[in-house]
Amino acid sequence: QVQVVESGGGLVQAGGSLRLSCTAYGLSFDDYTMAWFRQAPGKEREGIACIRSSASNGRTYYEDSVKGRFTVSRDNAKNTLYHQMSSLKTEDTAMYYCAAGPPHLTLMRNYYKYWGQGSQVTVSS
């Protein structure tokens, strides 16, 4: 049984930093592209960052609004995905989800098969 578990969310002031973690159980972690999505109240869930497997050189892709501020990385030995968020803005407030999908560099939600339960990030002004 596959399980994806996020941790590390919380409350932070604008301009601050926060790191999310996501550990996946029950799957061959390095076979999957891993991604971060987020969903703000009243908005659609959007993909913001993804990272391919080491076999694909761990290539990353970022949505424009987070490029240069957020960094995604993975530790395949620990089956863990990380999301370092810096220069946080109030508009980054959302529920953040980790997802595992096929080995493509994509932020299309329908490609992702396994999802975590989400971790809340709140950025105060």
Short mmCIF file of N, CA and C in Angstrom, two decimals:
data_model
loop_
_atom_site.label_atom_id
_atom_site.label_comp_id
_atom_site.label_asym_id
_atom_site.label_seq_id
_atom_site.Cartn_x
_atom_site.Cartn_y
_atom_site.Cartn_z
N GLN A 1 0.85 -1.19 0.00
CA GLN A 1 0.00 0.00 0.00
C GLN A 1 0.89 1.24 0.00
N VAL A 2 0.59 2.13 -0.92
CA VAL A 2 1.38 3.34 -1.05
C VAL A 2 0.85 4.41 -0.09
N GLN A 3 1.78 5.06 0.57
CA GLN A 3 1.42 6.17 1.46
C GLN A 3 2.40 7.31 1.25
N VAL A 4 1.85 8.51 1.15
CA VAL A 4 2.67 9.71 0.97
C VAL A 4 2.35 10.66 2.12
N VAL A 5 3.38 11.08 2.83
CA VAL A 5 3.16 11.86 4.05
C VAL A 5 3.99 13.14 4.03
N GLU A 6 3.32 14.29 4.09
CA GLU A 6 4.00 15.58 4.15
C GLU A 6 4.19 16.02 5.59
N SER A 7 5.20 16.85 5.79
CA SER A 7 5.41 17.47 7.10
C SER A 7 6.15 18.78 6.91
N GLY A 8 6.12 19.61 7.96
CA GLY A 8 6.92 20.82 7.94
C GLY A 8 6.18 22.11 7.71
N GLY A 9 4.88 22.05 7.52
CA GLY A 9 4.12 23.28 7.32
C GLY A 9 4.01 24.09 8.60
N GLY A 10 3.41 25.27 8.50
CA GLY A 10 3.24 26.10 9.68
C GLY A 10 3.00 27.54 9.32
N LEU A 11 3.18 28.40 10.32
CA LEU A 11 2.97 29.84 10.17
C LEU A 11 4.32 30.53 10.09
N VAL A 12 4.46 31.41 9.11
CA VAL A 12 5.71 32.14 8.94
C VAL A 12 5.39 33.56 8.49
N GLN A 13 6.25 34.49 8.82
CA GLN A 13 6.06 35.87 8.40
C GLN A 13 6.51 36.06 6.95
N ALA A 14 5.92 37.01 6.29
CA ALA A 14 6.32 37.34 4.92
C ALA A 14 7.81 37.65 4.88
N GLY A 15 8.47 37.11 3.87
CA GLY A 15 9.92 37.27 3.75
C GLY A 15 10.70 36.14 4.38
N GLY A 16 10.02 35.32 5.14
CA GLY A 16 10.68 34.22 5.83
C GLY A 16 10.81 32.98 4.97
N SER A 17 11.30 31.91 5.61
CA SER A 17 11.55 30.64 4.92
C SER A 17 10.90 29.49 5.66
N LEU A 18 10.67 28.43 4.90
CA LEU A 18 10.07 27.22 5.48
C LEU A 18 10.47 26.05 4.59
N ARG A 19 10.66 24.87 5.19
CA ARG A 19 10.97 23.69 4.40
C ARG A 19 9.92 22.61 4.65
N LEU A 20 9.36 22.13 3.57
CA LEU A 20 8.43 21.00 3.62
C LEU A 20 9.18 19.72 3.27
N SER A 21 8.74 18.63 3.88
CA SER A 21 9.27 17.31 3.55
C SER A 21 8.12 16.40 3.17
N CYS A 22 8.44 15.38 2.40
CA CYS A 22 7.43 14.42 1.98
C CYS A 22 8.11 13.07 1.85
N THR A 23 7.62 12.08 2.59
CA THR A 23 8.17 10.74 2.52
C THR A 23 7.14 9.80 1.92
N ALA A 24 7.59 8.99 0.98
CA ALA A 24 6.71 8.05 0.30
C ALA A 24 7.05 6.63 0.73
N TYR A 25 6.01 5.85 1.01
CA TYR A 25 6.17 4.46 1.43
C TYR A 25 5.45 3.56 0.44
N GLY A 26 6.05 2.38 0.22
CA GLY A 26 5.36 1.38 -0.59
C GLY A 26 5.50 1.54 -2.09
N LEU A 27 6.43 2.37 -2.52
CA LEU A 27 6.69 2.48 -3.94
C LEU A 27 8.19 2.60 -4.19
N SER A 28 8.57 2.34 -5.42
CA SER A 28 9.98 2.48 -5.80
C SER A 28 10.23 3.94 -6.10
N PHE A 29 10.63 4.67 -5.08
CA PHE A 29 10.64 6.13 -5.08
C PHE A 29 11.35 6.72 -6.29
N ASP A 30 12.50 6.17 -6.63
CA ASP A 30 13.30 6.77 -7.69
C ASP A 30 12.74 6.48 -9.08
N ASP A 31 11.69 5.70 -9.18
CA ASP A 31 11.04 5.48 -10.47
C ASP A 31 10.04 6.59 -10.80
N TYR A 32 9.78 7.46 -9.83
CA TYR A 32 8.71 8.44 -9.97
C TYR A 32 9.24 9.87 -10.05
N THR A 33 8.57 10.66 -10.88
CA THR A 33 8.70 12.10 -10.76
C THR A 33 7.89 12.52 -9.54
N MET A 34 8.48 13.38 -8.73
CA MET A 34 7.82 13.89 -7.53
C MET A 34 7.52 15.37 -7.73
N ALA A 35 6.40 15.79 -7.18
CA ALA A 35 5.97 17.17 -7.39
C ALA A 35 5.32 17.76 -6.15
N TRP A 36 5.32 19.08 -6.12
CA TRP A 36 4.58 19.84 -5.11
C TRP A 36 3.45 20.60 -5.82
N PHE A 37 2.28 20.49 -5.22
CA PHE A 37 1.12 21.25 -5.64
C PHE A 37 0.66 22.09 -4.45
N ARG A 38 -0.16 23.08 -4.74
CA ARG A 38 -0.75 23.84 -3.64
C ARG A 38 -2.17 24.28 -4.03
N GLN A 39 -2.97 24.48 -3.00
CA GLN A 39 -4.35 24.91 -3.22
C GLN A 39 -4.72 25.95 -2.18
N ALA A 40 -4.97 27.15 -2.65
CA ALA A 40 -5.41 28.23 -1.77
C ALA A 40 -6.93 28.19 -1.68
N PRO A 41 -7.51 28.74 -0.64
CA PRO A 41 -8.98 28.74 -0.49
C PRO A 41 -9.67 29.35 -1.69
N GLY A 42 -10.64 28.63 -2.24
CA GLY A 42 -11.40 29.12 -3.37
C GLY A 42 -10.70 29.04 -4.70
N LYS A 43 -9.53 28.41 -4.74
CA LYS A 43 -8.78 28.31 -5.99
C LYS A 43 -8.53 26.87 -6.36
N GLU A 44 -8.17 26.67 -7.64
CA GLU A 44 -7.83 25.34 -8.11
C GLU A 44 -6.47 24.90 -7.56
N ARG A 45 -6.28 23.59 -7.46
CA ARG A 45 -4.98 23.08 -7.08
C ARG A 45 -4.02 23.28 -8.25
N GLU A 46 -2.85 23.84 -7.97
CA GLU A 46 -1.89 24.14 -9.02
C GLU A 46 -0.54 23.49 -8.72
N GLY A 47 0.11 23.03 -9.78
CA GLY A 47 1.45 22.49 -9.65
C GLY A 47 2.46 23.61 -9.60
N ILE A 48 3.44 23.50 -8.70
CA ILE A 48 4.42 24.56 -8.58
C ILE A 48 5.86 24.10 -8.81
N ALA A 49 6.15 22.83 -8.58
CA ALA A 49 7.52 22.35 -8.76
C ALA A 49 7.52 20.85 -8.91
N CYS A 50 8.43 20.35 -9.74
CA CYS A 50 8.57 18.90 -9.85
C CYS A 50 10.03 18.56 -10.11
N ILE A 51 10.37 17.29 -9.82
CA ILE A 51 11.73 16.82 -9.99
C ILE A 51 11.69 15.39 -10.50
N ARG A 52 12.44 15.13 -11.54
CA ARG A 52 12.48 13.79 -12.11
C ARG A 52 13.43 12.89 -11.34
N SER A 53 13.45 11.63 -11.72
CA SER A 53 14.28 10.65 -11.04
C SER A 53 15.75 10.89 -11.34
N SER A 54 16.61 10.22 -10.58
CA SER A 54 18.05 10.37 -10.79
C SER A 54 18.46 9.82 -12.16
N ALA A 55 17.71 8.84 -12.67
CA ALA A 55 17.99 8.31 -14.00
C ALA A 55 17.79 9.37 -15.07
N SER A 56 16.99 10.37 -14.76
CA SER A 56 16.76 11.51 -15.67
C SER A 56 17.49 12.73 -15.17
N ASN A 57 18.55 12.50 -14.41
CA ASN A 57 19.42 13.56 -13.89
C ASN A 57 18.73 14.51 -12.93
N GLY A 58 17.62 14.08 -12.36
CA GLY A 58 16.96 14.90 -11.35
C GLY A 58 16.55 16.26 -11.85
N ARG A 59 16.19 16.33 -13.12
CA ARG A 59 15.81 17.61 -13.72
C ARG A 59 14.60 18.19 -13.01
N THR A 60 14.61 19.49 -12.84
CA THR A 60 13.53 20.17 -12.12
C THR A 60 12.78 21.14 -13.03
N TYR A 61 11.57 21.46 -12.62
CA TYR A 61 10.76 22.44 -13.34
C TYR A 61 9.94 23.21 -12.32
N TYR A 62 9.84 24.54 -12.50
CA TYR A 62 9.12 25.38 -11.56
C TYR A 62 8.10 26.24 -12.29
N GLU A 63 7.01 26.44 -11.61
CA GLU A 63 6.01 27.38 -12.10
C GLU A 63 6.56 28.79 -11.90
N ASP A 64 6.20 29.72 -12.79
CA ASP A 64 6.83 31.03 -12.80
C ASP A 64 6.73 31.79 -11.47
N SER A 65 5.62 31.66 -10.78
CA SER A 65 5.42 32.46 -9.57
C SER A 65 6.35 32.07 -8.42
N VAL A 66 6.97 30.88 -8.51
CA VAL A 66 7.85 30.44 -7.43
C VAL A 66 9.30 30.33 -7.86
N LYS A 67 9.54 30.50 -9.14
CA LYS A 67 10.88 30.35 -9.68
C LYS A 67 11.83 31.34 -9.00
N GLY A 68 12.97 30.84 -8.55
CA GLY A 68 13.94 31.68 -7.87
C GLY A 68 13.72 31.80 -6.37
N ARG A 69 12.54 31.39 -5.89
CA ARG A 69 12.25 31.46 -4.45
C ARG A 69 12.13 30.07 -3.82
N PHE A 70 11.65 29.12 -4.59
CA PHE A 70 11.44 27.77 -4.07
C PHE A 70 12.43 26.82 -4.74
N THR A 71 12.88 25.81 -3.98
CA THR A 71 13.79 24.80 -4.50
C THR A 71 13.31 23.41 -4.10
N VAL A 72 13.16 22.55 -5.09
CA VAL A 72 12.75 21.18 -4.83
C VAL A 72 13.97 20.27 -4.94
N SER A 73 14.05 19.29 -4.05
CA SER A 73 15.15 18.33 -4.08
C SER A 73 14.64 17.00 -3.56
N ARG A 74 15.43 15.97 -3.75
CA ARG A 74 15.01 14.64 -3.30
C ARG A 74 16.20 13.87 -2.77
N ASP A 75 15.94 13.01 -1.79
CA ASP A 75 16.92 12.09 -1.24
C ASP A 75 16.35 10.69 -1.47
N ASN A 76 16.81 10.04 -2.52
CA ASN A 76 16.23 8.75 -2.89
C ASN A 76 16.52 7.66 -1.86
N ALA A 77 17.64 7.78 -1.16
CA ALA A 77 17.97 6.79 -0.12
C ALA A 77 16.97 6.84 1.03
N LYS A 78 16.33 8.00 1.22
CA LYS A 78 15.36 8.17 2.31
C LYS A 78 13.93 8.22 1.80
N ASN A 79 13.74 8.03 0.49
CA ASN A 79 12.40 8.12 -0.12
C ASN A 79 11.72 9.44 0.24
N THR A 80 12.50 10.50 0.25
CA THR A 80 11.99 11.77 0.73
C THR A 80 12.21 12.89 -0.27
N LEU A 81 11.18 13.71 -0.39
CA LEU A 81 11.18 14.90 -1.24
C LEU A 81 11.20 16.12 -0.33
N TYR A 82 11.92 17.15 -0.74
CA TYR A 82 12.00 18.38 0.05
C TYR A 82 11.54 19.58 -0.79
N HIS A 83 11.11 20.58 -0.08
CA HIS A 83 10.67 21.81 -0.73
C HIS A 83 11.11 22.99 0.13
N GLN A 84 12.19 23.61 -0.26
CA GLN A 84 12.70 24.76 0.47
C GLN A 84 12.06 26.01 -0.10
N MET A 85 11.34 26.74 0.74
CA MET A 85 10.62 27.93 0.30
C MET A 85 11.23 29.15 0.98
N SER A 86 11.61 30.13 0.21
CA SER A 86 12.23 31.35 0.73
C SER A 86 11.50 32.57 0.18
N SER A 87 11.76 33.71 0.80
CA SER A 87 11.12 34.97 0.39
C SER A 87 9.61 34.78 0.26
N LEU A 88 9.04 34.16 1.26
CA LEU A 88 7.61 33.83 1.22
C LEU A 88 6.75 35.08 1.19
N LYS A 89 5.65 34.98 0.47
CA LYS A 89 4.69 36.07 0.32
C LYS A 89 3.35 35.61 0.87
N THR A 90 2.50 36.59 1.19
CA THR A 90 1.18 36.21 1.72
C THR A 90 0.40 35.37 0.71
N GLU A 91 0.62 35.61 -0.56
CA GLU A 91 -0.09 34.84 -1.58
C GLU A 91 0.40 33.40 -1.72
N ASP A 92 1.46 33.04 -0.99
CA ASP A 92 1.91 31.65 -0.95
C ASP A 92 1.10 30.83 0.07
N THR A 93 0.24 31.48 0.82
CA THR A 93 -0.60 30.78 1.79
C THR A 93 -1.49 29.78 1.07
N ALA A 94 -1.39 28.52 1.47
CA ALA A 94 -2.14 27.45 0.81
C ALA A 94 -1.90 26.14 1.53
N MET A 95 -2.70 25.13 1.15
CA MET A 95 -2.40 23.76 1.53
C MET A 95 -1.45 23.22 0.48
N TYR A 96 -0.34 22.66 0.91
CA TYR A 96 0.68 22.14 0.01
C TYR A 96 0.62 20.62 -0.01
N TYR A 97 0.61 20.07 -1.21
CA TYR A 97 0.49 18.63 -1.41
C TYR A 97 1.71 18.09 -2.15
N CYS A 98 2.14 16.93 -1.74
CA CYS A 98 3.19 16.18 -2.42
C CYS A 98 2.53 15.10 -3.27
N ALA A 99 3.09 14.83 -4.43
CA ALA A 99 2.50 13.83 -5.31
C ALA A 99 3.59 13.07 -6.06
N ALA A 100 3.28 11.81 -6.37
CA ALA A 100 4.19 10.95 -7.13
C ALA A 100 3.52 10.59 -8.45
N GLY A 101 4.28 10.69 -9.54
CA GLY A 101 3.71 10.42 -10.85
C GLY A 101 4.71 9.77 -11.77
N PRO A 102 4.30 9.51 -13.00
CA PRO A 102 5.15 8.82 -13.97
C PRO A 102 6.36 9.67 -14.32
N PRO A 103 7.37 9.06 -14.93
CA PRO A 103 8.64 9.76 -15.16
C PRO A 103 8.59 10.79 -16.28
N HIS A 104 7.74 11.80 -16.12
CA HIS A 104 7.70 12.91 -17.06
C HIS A 104 7.91 14.20 -16.29
N LEU A 105 8.41 15.22 -16.96
CA LEU A 105 8.58 16.52 -16.32
C LEU A 105 7.31 17.32 -16.59
N THR A 106 6.36 17.21 -15.69
CA THR A 106 5.08 17.84 -15.90
C THR A 106 4.47 18.29 -14.58
N LEU A 107 3.68 19.35 -14.65
CA LEU A 107 2.91 19.79 -13.49
C LEU A 107 1.42 19.62 -13.75
N MET A 108 1.08 18.75 -14.69
CA MET A 108 -0.33 18.48 -14.95
C MET A 108 -0.85 17.53 -13.88
N ARG A 109 -1.84 17.97 -13.15
CA ARG A 109 -2.33 17.24 -11.99
C ARG A 109 -2.76 15.82 -12.34
N ASN A 110 -3.38 15.61 -13.47
CA ASN A 110 -3.93 14.30 -13.81
C ASN A 110 -2.86 13.23 -14.01
N TYR A 111 -1.60 13.64 -14.19
CA TYR A 111 -0.54 12.67 -14.37
C TYR A 111 -0.12 12.02 -13.04
N TYR A 112 -0.48 12.64 -11.94
CA TYR A 112 0.02 12.19 -10.65
C TYR A 112 -0.95 11.22 -9.99
N LYS A 113 -0.39 10.08 -9.57
CA LYS A 113 -1.22 8.98 -9.10
C LYS A 113 -1.36 8.95 -7.58
N TYR A 114 -0.27 9.26 -6.88
CA TYR A 114 -0.27 9.13 -5.42
C TYR A 114 -0.11 10.51 -4.79
N TRP A 115 -0.96 10.77 -3.80
CA TRP A 115 -1.02 12.09 -3.17
C TRP A 115 -0.93 11.99 -1.66
N GLY A 116 -0.30 13.00 -1.06
CA GLY A 116 -0.31 13.12 0.38
C GLY A 116 -1.58 13.81 0.85
N GLN A 117 -1.68 13.96 2.15
CA GLN A 117 -2.88 14.55 2.75
C GLN A 117 -2.81 16.07 2.81
N GLY A 118 -1.64 16.62 2.58
CA GLY A 118 -1.47 18.07 2.57
C GLY A 118 -0.88 18.60 3.86
N SER A 119 -0.19 19.72 3.71
CA SER A 119 0.41 20.41 4.86
C SER A 119 0.14 21.91 4.69
N GLN A 120 -0.43 22.53 5.70
CA GLN A 120 -0.83 23.92 5.60
C GLN A 120 0.36 24.86 5.80
N VAL A 121 0.48 25.80 4.89
CA VAL A 121 1.47 26.88 5.02
C VAL A 121 0.72 28.20 5.05
N THR A 122 0.94 28.97 6.09
CA THR A 122 0.30 30.28 6.23
C THR A 122 1.37 31.35 6.37
N VAL A 123 1.31 32.33 5.49
CA VAL A 123 2.28 33.42 5.50
C VAL A 123 1.57 34.69 5.95
N SER A 124 2.03 35.25 7.06
CA SER A 124 1.40 36.46 7.60
C SER A 124 2.15 37.71 7.16
N SER A 125 1.42 38.80 7.07
CA SER A 125 2.04 40.07 6.63
C SER A 125 2.68 40.83 7.79
#
